[in-house]
Coordinates of C-alpha atoms in Angstrom, one line a residue:
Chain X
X1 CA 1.9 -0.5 19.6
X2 CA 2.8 2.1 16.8
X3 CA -0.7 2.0 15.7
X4 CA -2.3 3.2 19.2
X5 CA 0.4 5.7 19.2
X6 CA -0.8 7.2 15.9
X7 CA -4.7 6.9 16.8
X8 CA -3.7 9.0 19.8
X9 CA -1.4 11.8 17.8
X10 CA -4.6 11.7 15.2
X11 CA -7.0 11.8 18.0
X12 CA -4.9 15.1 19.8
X13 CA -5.0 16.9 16.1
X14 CA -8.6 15.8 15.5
X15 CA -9.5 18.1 19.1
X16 CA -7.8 20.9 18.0
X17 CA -9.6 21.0 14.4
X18 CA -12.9 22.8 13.9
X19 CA -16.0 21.5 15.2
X20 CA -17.2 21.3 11.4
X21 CA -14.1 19.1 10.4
X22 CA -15.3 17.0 13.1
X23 CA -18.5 16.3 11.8
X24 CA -17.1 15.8 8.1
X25 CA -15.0 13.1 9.4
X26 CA -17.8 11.8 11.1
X27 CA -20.2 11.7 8.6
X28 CA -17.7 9.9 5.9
X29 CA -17.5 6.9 8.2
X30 CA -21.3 6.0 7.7
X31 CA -20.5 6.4 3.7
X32 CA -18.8 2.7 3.2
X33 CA -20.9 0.8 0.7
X34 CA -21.4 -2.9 1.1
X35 CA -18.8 -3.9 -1.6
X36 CA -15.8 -2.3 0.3
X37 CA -17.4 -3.6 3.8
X38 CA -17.2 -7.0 1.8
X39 CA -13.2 -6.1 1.0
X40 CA -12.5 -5.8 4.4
X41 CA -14.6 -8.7 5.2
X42 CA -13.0 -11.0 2.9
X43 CA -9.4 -10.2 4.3
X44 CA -10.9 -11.1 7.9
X45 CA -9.9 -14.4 10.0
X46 CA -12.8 -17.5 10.2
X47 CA -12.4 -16.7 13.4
X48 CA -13.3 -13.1 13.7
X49 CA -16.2 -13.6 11.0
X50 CA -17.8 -15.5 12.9
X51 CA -17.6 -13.7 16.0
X52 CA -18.8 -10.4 14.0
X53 CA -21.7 -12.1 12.4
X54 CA -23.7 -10.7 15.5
X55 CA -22.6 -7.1 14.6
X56 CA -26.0 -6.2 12.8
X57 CA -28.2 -7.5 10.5
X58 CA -26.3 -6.6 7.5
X59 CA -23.3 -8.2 8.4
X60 CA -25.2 -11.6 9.4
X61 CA -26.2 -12.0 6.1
X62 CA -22.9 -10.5 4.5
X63 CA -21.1 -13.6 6.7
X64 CA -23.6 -16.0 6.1
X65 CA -23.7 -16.1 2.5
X66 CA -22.7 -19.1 0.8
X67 CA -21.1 -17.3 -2.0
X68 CA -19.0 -14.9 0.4
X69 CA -17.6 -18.1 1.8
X70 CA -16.6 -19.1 -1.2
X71 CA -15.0 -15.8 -2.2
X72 CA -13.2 -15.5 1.3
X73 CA -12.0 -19.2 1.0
X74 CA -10.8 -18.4 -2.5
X75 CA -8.6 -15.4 -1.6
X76 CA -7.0 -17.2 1.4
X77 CA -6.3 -20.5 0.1
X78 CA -3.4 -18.2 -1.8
X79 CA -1.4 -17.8 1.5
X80 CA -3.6 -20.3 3.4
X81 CA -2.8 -20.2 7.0
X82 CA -2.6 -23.6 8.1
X83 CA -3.2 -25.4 11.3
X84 CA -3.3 -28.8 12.9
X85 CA -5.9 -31.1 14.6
X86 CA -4.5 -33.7 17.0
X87 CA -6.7 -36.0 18.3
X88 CA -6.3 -39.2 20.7
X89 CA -7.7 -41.9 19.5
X90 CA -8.9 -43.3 22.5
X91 CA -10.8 -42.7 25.4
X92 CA -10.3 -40.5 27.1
X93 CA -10.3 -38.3 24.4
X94 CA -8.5 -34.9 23.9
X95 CA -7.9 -32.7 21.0
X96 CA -6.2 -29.9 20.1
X97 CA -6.0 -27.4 17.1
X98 CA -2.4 -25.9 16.9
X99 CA -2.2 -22.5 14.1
X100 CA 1.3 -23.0 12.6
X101 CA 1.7 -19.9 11.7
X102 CA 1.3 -18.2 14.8
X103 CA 3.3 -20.7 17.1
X104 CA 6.5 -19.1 17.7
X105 CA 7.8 -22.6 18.8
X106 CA 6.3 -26.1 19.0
X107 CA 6.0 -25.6 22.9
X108 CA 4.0 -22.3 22.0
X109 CA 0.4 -23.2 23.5
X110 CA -0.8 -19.8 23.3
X111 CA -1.5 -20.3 19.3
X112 CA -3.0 -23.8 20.2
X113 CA -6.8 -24.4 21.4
X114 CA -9.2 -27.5 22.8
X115 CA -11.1 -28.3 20.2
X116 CA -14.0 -31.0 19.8
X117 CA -16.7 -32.0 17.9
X118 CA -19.8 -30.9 19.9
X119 CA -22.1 -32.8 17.4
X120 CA -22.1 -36.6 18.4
X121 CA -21.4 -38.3 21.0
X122 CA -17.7 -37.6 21.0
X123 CA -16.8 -39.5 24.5
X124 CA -18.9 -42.7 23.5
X125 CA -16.6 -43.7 20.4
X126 CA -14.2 -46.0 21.6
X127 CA -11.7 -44.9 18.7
X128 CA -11.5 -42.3 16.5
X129 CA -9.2 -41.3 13.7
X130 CA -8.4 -38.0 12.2
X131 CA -8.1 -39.1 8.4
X132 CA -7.5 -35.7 6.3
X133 CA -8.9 -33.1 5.0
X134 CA -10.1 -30.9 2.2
X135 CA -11.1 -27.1 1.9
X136 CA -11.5 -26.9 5.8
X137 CA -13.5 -29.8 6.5
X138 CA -11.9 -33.0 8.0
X139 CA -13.0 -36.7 7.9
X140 CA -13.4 -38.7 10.7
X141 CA -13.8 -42.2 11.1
X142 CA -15.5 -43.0 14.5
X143 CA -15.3 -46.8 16.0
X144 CA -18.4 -47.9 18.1
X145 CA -18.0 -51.8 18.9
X146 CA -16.8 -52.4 15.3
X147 CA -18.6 -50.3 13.4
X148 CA -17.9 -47.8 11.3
X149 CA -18.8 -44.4 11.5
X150 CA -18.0 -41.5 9.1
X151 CA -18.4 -38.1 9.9
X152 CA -17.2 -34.9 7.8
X153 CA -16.7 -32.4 10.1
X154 CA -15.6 -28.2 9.7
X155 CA -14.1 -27.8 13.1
X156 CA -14.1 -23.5 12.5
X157 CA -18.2 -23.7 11.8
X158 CA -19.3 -26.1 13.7
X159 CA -20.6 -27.6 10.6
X160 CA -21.0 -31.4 10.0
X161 CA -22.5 -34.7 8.3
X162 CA -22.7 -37.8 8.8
X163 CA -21.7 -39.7 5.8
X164 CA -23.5 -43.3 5.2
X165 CA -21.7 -46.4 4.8
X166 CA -20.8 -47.8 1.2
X167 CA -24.0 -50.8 0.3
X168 CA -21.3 -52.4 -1.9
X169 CA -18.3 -52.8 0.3
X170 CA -18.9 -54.9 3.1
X171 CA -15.2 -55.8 3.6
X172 CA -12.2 -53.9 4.2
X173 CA -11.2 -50.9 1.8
X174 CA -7.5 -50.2 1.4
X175 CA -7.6 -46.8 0.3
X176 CA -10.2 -43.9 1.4
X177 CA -9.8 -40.4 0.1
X178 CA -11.8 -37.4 0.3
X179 CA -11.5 -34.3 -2.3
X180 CA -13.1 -31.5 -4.0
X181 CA -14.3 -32.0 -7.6
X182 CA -13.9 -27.9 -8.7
X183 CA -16.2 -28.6 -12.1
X184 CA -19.3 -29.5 -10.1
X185 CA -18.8 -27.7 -6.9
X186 CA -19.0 -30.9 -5.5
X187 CA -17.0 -32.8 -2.6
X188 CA -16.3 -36.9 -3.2
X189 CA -15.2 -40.1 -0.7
X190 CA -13.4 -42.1 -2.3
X191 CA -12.9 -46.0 -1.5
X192 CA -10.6 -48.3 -3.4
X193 CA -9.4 -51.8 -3.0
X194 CA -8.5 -54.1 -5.0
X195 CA -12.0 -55.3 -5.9
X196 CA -13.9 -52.2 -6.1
X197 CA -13.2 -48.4 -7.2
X198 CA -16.5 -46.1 -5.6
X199 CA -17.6 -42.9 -4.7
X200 CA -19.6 -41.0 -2.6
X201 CA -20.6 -37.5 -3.9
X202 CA -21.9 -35.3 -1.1
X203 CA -24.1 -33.4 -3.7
X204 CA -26.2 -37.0 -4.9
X205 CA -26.0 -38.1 -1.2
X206 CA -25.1 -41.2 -3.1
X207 CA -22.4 -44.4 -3.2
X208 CA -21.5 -45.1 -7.1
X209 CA -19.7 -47.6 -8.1
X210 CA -17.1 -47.1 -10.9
X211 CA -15.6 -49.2 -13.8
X212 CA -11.8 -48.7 -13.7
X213 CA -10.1 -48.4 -16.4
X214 CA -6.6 -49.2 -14.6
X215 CA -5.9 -52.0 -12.5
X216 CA -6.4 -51.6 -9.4
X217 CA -4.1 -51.7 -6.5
X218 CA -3.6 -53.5 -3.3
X219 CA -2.7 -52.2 -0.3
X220 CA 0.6 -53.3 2.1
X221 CA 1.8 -56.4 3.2
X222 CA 0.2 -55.7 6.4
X223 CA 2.0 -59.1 7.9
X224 CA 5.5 -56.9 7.7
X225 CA 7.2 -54.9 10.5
X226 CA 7.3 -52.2 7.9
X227 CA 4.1 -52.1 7.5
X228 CA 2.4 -48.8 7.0
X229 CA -0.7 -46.5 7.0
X230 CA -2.2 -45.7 3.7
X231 CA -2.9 -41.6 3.7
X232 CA -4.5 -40.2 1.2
X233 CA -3.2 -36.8 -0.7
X234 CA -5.1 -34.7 -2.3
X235 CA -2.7 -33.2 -4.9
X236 CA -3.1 -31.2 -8.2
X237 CA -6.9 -32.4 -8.4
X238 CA -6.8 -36.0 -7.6
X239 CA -6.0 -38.0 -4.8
X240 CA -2.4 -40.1 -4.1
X241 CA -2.0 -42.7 -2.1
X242 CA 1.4 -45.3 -2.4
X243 CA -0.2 -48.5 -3.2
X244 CA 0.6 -52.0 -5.0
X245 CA -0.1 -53.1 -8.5
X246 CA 0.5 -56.2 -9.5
X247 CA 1.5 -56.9 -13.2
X248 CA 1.0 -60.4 -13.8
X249 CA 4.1 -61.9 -11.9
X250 CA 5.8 -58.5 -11.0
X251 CA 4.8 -56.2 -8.2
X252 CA 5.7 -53.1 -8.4
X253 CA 5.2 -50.1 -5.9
X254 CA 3.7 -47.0 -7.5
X255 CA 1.3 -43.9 -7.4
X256 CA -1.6 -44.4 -7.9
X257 CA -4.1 -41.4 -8.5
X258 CA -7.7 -40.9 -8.7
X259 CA -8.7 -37.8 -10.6
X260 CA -12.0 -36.0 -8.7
X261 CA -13.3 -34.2 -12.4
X262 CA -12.0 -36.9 -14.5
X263 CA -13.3 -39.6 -12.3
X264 CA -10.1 -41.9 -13.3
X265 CA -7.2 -43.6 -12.2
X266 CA -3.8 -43.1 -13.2
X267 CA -0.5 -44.5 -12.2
X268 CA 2.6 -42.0 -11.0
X269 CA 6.1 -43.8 -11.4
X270 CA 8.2 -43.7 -7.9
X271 CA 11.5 -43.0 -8.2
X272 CA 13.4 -46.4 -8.5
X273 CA 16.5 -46.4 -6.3
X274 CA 14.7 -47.4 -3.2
X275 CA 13.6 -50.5 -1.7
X276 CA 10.3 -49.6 -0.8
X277 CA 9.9 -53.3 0.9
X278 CA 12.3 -52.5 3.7
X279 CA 11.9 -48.6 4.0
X280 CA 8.9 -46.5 5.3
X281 CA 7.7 -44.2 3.2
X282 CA 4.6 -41.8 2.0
X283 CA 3.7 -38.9 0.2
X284 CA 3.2 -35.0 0.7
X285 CA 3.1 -32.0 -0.8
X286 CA 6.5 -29.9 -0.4
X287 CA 6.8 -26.4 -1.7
X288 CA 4.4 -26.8 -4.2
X289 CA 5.2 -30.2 -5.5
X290 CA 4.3 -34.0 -4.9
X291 CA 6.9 -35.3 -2.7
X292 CA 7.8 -38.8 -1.0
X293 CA 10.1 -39.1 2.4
X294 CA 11.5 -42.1 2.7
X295 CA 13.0 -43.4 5.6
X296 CA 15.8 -46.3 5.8
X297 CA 17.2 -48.3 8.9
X298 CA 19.3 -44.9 9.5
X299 CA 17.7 -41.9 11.3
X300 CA 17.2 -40.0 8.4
X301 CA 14.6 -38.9 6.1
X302 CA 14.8 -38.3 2.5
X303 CA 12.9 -36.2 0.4
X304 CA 12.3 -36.7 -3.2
X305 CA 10.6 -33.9 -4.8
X306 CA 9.1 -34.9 -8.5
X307 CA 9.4 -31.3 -10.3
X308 CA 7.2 -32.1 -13.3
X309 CA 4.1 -33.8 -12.1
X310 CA 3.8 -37.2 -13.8
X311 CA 7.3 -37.0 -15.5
X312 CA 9.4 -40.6 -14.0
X313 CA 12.8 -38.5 -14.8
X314 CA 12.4 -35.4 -12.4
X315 CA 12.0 -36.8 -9.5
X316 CA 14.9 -35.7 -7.4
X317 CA 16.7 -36.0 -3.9
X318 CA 16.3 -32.6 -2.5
X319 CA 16.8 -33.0 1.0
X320 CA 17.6 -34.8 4.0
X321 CA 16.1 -34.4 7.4
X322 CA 17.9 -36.0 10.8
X323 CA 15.4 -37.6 13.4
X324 CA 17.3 -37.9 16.8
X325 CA 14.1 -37.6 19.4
X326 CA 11.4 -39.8 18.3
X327 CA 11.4 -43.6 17.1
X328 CA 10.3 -42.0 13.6
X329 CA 9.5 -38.7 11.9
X330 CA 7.1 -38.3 8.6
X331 CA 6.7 -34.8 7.3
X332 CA 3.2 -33.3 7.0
X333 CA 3.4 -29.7 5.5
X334 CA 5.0 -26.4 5.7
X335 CA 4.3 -23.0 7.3
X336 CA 4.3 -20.0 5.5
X337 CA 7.9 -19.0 6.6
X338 CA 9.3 -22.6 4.3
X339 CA 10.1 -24.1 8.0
X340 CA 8.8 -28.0 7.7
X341 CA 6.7 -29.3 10.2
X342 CA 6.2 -33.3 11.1
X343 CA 5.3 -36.1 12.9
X344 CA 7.1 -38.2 15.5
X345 CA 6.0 -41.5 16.9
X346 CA 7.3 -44.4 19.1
X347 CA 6.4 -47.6 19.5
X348 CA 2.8 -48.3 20.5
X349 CA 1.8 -49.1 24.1
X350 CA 0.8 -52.7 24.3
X351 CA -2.7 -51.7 25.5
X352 CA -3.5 -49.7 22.5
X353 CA -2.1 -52.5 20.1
X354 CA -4.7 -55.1 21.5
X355 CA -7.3 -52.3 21.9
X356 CA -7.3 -51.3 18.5
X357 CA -6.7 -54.6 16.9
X358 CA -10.5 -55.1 18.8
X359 CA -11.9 -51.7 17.8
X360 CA -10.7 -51.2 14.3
X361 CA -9.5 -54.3 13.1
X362 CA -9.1 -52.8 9.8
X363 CA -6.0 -50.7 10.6
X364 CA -4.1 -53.3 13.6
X365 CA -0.8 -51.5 12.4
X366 CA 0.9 -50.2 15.8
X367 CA 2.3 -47.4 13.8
X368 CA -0.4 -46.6 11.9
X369 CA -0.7 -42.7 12.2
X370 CA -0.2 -42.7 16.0
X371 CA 2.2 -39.8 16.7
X372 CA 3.5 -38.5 19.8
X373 CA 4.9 -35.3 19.2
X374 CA 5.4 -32.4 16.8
X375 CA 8.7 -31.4 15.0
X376 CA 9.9 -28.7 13.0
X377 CA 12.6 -27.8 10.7
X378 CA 14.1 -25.3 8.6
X379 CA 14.0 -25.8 4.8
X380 CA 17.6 -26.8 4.9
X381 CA 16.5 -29.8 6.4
X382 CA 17.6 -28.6 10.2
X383 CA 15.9 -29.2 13.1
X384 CA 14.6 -26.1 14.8
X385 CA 11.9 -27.3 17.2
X386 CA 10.3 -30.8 18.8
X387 CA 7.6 -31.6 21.4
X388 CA 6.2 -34.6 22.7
X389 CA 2.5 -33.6 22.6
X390 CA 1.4 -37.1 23.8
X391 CA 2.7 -37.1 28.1
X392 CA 0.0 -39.7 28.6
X393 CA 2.2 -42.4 25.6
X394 CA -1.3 -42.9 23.9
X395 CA -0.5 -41.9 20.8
X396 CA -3.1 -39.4 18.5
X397 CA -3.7 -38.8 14.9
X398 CA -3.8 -35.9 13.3
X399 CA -4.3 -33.7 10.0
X400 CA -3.6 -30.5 8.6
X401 CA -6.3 -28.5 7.5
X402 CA -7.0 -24.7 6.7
X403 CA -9.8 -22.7 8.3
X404 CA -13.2 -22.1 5.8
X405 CA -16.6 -20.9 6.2
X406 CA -17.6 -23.2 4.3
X407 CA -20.7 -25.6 3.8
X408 CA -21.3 -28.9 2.0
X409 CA -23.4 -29.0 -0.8
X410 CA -26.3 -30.7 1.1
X411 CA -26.6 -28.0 3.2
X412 CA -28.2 -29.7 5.7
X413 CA -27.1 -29.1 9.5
X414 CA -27.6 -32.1 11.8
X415 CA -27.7 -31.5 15.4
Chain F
X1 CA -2.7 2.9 -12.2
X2 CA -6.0 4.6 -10.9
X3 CA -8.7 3.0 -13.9
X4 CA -10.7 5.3 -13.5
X5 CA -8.1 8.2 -14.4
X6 CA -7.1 6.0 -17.1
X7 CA -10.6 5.6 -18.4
X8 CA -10.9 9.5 -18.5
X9 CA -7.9 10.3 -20.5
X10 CA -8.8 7.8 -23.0
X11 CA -12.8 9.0 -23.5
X12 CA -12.0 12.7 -23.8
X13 CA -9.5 13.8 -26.9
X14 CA -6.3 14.9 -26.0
X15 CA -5.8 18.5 -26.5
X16 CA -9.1 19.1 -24.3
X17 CA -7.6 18.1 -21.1
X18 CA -6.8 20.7 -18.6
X19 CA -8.0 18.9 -15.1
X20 CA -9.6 15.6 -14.7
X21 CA -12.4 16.0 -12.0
X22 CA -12.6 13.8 -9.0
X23 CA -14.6 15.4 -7.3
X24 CA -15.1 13.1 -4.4
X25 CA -11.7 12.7 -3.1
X26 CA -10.4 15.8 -0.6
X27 CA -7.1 17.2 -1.6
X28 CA -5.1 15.5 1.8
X29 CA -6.3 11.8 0.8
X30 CA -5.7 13.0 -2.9
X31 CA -2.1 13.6 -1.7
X32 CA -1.3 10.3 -0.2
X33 CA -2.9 8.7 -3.1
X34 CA -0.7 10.3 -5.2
X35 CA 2.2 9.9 -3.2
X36 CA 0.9 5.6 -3.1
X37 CA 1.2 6.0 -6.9
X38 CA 4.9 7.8 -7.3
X39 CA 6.4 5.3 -5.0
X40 CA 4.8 2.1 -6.9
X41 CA 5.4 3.5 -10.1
X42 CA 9.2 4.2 -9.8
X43 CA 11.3 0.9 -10.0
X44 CA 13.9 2.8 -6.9
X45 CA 12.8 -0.3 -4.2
X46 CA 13.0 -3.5 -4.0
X47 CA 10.1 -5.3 -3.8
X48 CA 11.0 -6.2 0.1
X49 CA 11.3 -2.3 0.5
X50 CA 8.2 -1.7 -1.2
X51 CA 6.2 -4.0 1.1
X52 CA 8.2 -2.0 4.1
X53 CA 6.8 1.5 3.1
X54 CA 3.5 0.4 2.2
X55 CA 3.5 -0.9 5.7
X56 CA 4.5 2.6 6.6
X57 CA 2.3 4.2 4.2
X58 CA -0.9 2.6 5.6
X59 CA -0.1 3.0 9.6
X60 CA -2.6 5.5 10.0
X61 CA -5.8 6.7 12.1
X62 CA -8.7 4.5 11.0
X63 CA -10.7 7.7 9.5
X64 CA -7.8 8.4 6.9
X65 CA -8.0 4.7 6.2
X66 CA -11.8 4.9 5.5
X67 CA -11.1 7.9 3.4
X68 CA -8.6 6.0 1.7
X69 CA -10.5 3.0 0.8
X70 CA -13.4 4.8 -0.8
X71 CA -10.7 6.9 -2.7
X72 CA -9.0 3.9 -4.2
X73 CA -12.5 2.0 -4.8
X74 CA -13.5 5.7 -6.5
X75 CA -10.3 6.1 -8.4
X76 CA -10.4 2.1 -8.6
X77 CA -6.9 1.6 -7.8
X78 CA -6.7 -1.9 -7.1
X79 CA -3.0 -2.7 -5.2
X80 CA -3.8 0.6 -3.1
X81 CA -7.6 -1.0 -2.2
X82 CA -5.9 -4.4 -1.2
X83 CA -3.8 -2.9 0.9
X84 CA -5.9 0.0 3.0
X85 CA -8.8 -3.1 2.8
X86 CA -6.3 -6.0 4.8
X87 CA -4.6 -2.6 7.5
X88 CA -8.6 -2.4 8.3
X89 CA -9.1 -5.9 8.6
X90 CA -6.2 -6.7 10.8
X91 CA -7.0 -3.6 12.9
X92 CA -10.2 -5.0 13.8
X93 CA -9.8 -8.8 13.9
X94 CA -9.7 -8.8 17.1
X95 CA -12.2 -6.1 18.5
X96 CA -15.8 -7.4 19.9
X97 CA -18.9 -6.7 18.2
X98 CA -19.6 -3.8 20.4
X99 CA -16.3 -2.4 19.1
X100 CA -17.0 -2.8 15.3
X101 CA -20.6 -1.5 15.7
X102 CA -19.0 1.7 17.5
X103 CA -15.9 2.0 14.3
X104 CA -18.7 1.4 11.9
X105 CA -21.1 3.9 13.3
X106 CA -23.5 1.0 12.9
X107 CA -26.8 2.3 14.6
X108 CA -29.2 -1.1 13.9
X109 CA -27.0 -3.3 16.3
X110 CA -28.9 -6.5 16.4
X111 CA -29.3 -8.8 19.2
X112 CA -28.7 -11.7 17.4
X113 CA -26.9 -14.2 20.4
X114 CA -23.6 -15.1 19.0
X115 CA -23.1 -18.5 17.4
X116 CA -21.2 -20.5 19.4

């Protein structure tokens, strides 16, 4: 490395100096005041923090501090280095954490890691699903004979909670979400059908129920083949999912968007060329902007890019991506570098179809979220890179999510 | 581009300058601070060039980074400070605590266990 070879020419000149150079040199290294130890430590990875947290007593409590992690999160999330957790859904379970940035190539396992919760019984859920995630912590929901189990989870900390079930919805909610409400430091579930509009706020530690001034939506058709999963997207401040709303005898297809500081709904306009009965389709964020693929009875993909936010006339056709390998492809995010990186799935095995029409009969969609592999491709819409993660054909979800030391607002650890 | 200089020459009047004291900077980080500022100030590069050389500029032993750090804090110079501050961090990501307790001439090494 050029930089060894430099210490060592430094090192050679550094011998030959005087004795009282020497000591100079020395002496100016024990001069660096906390605020520039803070610089550096700020511009460290998660991953090294937390390893140097045992470097002395000054650094533990540099590291810990609630408002370092907050500075340090603030500073990377401007070239966040992003990463993602796959995890099979059933037993047994495995899960992996792959850095996108570092992987030179899909089949790179040297920038991926095992990775599991350590906090609850992780073997004993008989289904689990990666849902999403928000400023480094991601939400699971966690099937034990039925029930429902939700856990927020920062997979870089170790930090967790368990997050208590809704007392007003007993049934089925179509739409979750979870996001970060900026004006109250404050982080917010968010469950929506088309009865009831609630949140949780991890800060009250409390389910409220909220009067919407929109209609509210409905989920799927989930009786059609082209049924599929609703994912949340956290977006610009609120959270996106494609839903339903019926307007007295017309049902149209839209955005609809819950704001996490406004504490509203909204509806976005979809583009209108495309039958979104007969297509599969969802939302992400691409270079910046909210985004939809849509994908036909071809094997391509089209992305629609909506340049103004909330403006029906700029959404766009920007690009088209070709799916040869897997039964389907839906894009999840980019790396750094522009290169875009997605899902594939197949078909379902017929044990997992029965299996989780039994354990979570709220999502009996075969091709809800399961994926099988990974692939990648360049911002010109060409594929670069696949792999077939799954070799066992059970299928796992997954999420991106970013690296924080972050802690909830509760601040309370469970073990 | 260095505040601090800036600050100086604006407090004292014009026609009594003859030498702005920094008196904690040695004349060899002075230098390479200086030479930081020329390159940055001219609009010769590209920006791609500029991120080359400053690359370049900052490949150096970890004591003339130290030095350089407290010169930019001291001279408040903040592009150079982001710089020198992420060459230190990525040279010691991936060091154990023994290492950055040795860099850091840290003498009250804990023995806190490590978490996880």
């Amino acid at each position: 490395m050029q930089c060894q070879e430099t210490t060592a020419v430094a090192e050679e000149e550094e011998k030959g100096g005087a004795l009282m150079e020497k000591k100079l040199k020395k002496k100016t290294l024990l001069f660096l005041p906390h605020e520039l130890i803070i610089q550096i430590l700020m511009r460290l990875p998660v991953k090294s923090l937390l390893r140097f947290k045992c470097v002395c007593k000054l650094w533990f409590s540099l590291i810990s501090n609630p408002h370092f992690a907050n500075s340090h999160f603030q500073l990377s999330s401007a070239t966040p280095t992003r990463r993602i957790l796959l995890m099979s859904s059933l037993l047994p379970r495995e899960s992996r954490s792959i850095d996108l940035e570092a992987a030179s190539s899909l089949d790179d396992y040297t920038a991926s890691v095992s990775l599991n919760p350590n906090f609850m019984p992780f073997q004993s859920y008989s289904h689990i699903e990666v849902k999403c995630s928000c400023r480094g912590f991601i939400l699971l929901h966690c099937y034990s004979q039925m029930m429902l189990n939700i856990y927020l989870w920062n997979p870089s900390t170790g930090f967790h909670k368990k997050i208590p079930l809704s007392p007003f919805v007993q049934h089925y909610h179509d739409f979750y979400g979870f996001g970060y409400d900026q004006s109250k430091d404050d982080y917010l579930l968010v469950s929506l059908s088309y009865h009831h509009l609630e949140i949780f706020s991890l800060r009250a530690n409390a389910w409220e129920e909220i009067v919407a001034t929109a209609r509210l939506p409905f989920g799927r058709d989930d009786s059609s083949a082209a049924a599929r999963p609703v994912v949340e997207l956290l977006f610009n401040g609120s959270i996106h999912w494609m839903a339903r709303c019926r307007d007295i005898y017309v049902i149209h297809t839209v955005i609809v968007a819950f704001h996490l500081t406004e504490r509203k709904l909204l509806e976005i306009p979809l583009p209108v060329d495309i039958n979104y009965n007969s297509s599969q389709c969802d939302l992400w964020v691409f270079k910046g902007f909210l985004s939809l693929w849509v994908s036909g009875y071809n094997t391509t993909v089209d992305i629609w890019v909506m340049k103004e936010y909330q403006v029906h006339s700029s959404w766009s056709k920007t690009l088209v991506l070709t799916n040869d390998f897997f039964h389907y492809i839906s894009p999840i995010c980019c790396t750094k570098r522009g290169d875009i990186i997605g899902k594939g799935g197949g078909t379902g095995t017929e044990r997992e179809f029965h299996l989780s029409l039994y354990t979570a009969p709220l999502e009996h969609n075969p091709y809800s979220h399961t994926a099988r592999g990974l692939v990648k491709y360049n911002d010109k819409g060409e594929l670069l890179d696949h792999n077939p993660y799954d070799h066992t054909a059970r299928g796992f979800h997954l999420t991106m999510y970013t690296e924080s030391l972050l802690s909830l607002p509760s601040d309370i650890e469970q073990a | 581009m260095s505040k601090t200089v800036k600050d100086a020459i604006e407090t004292i009047p014009t026609d009594e300058i003859n030498s702005i004291s920094l008196s904690l900077v040695r004349s060899e980080i002075l230098t390479k601070v200086i030479e930081y500022c020329k390159k940055h100030n001219s609009a010769q590069m590209s920006d791609v060039d500029l991120m080359d050389w400053d690359v370049e500029f900052a490949n150096v032993h970890y004591t003339t980074l130290f030095d350089l750090v407290l010169s930019a804090n001291y001279m408040n110079i903040n592009c150079l400070l982001d710089l020198v501050c992420g060459k230190i961090a990525d040279m010691i990501k991936g060091k154990t605590p023994g290492e950055i307790a040795k860099l850091f001439d840290i003498k009250d090494v804990s023995t806190y266990e490590e978490d996880n």
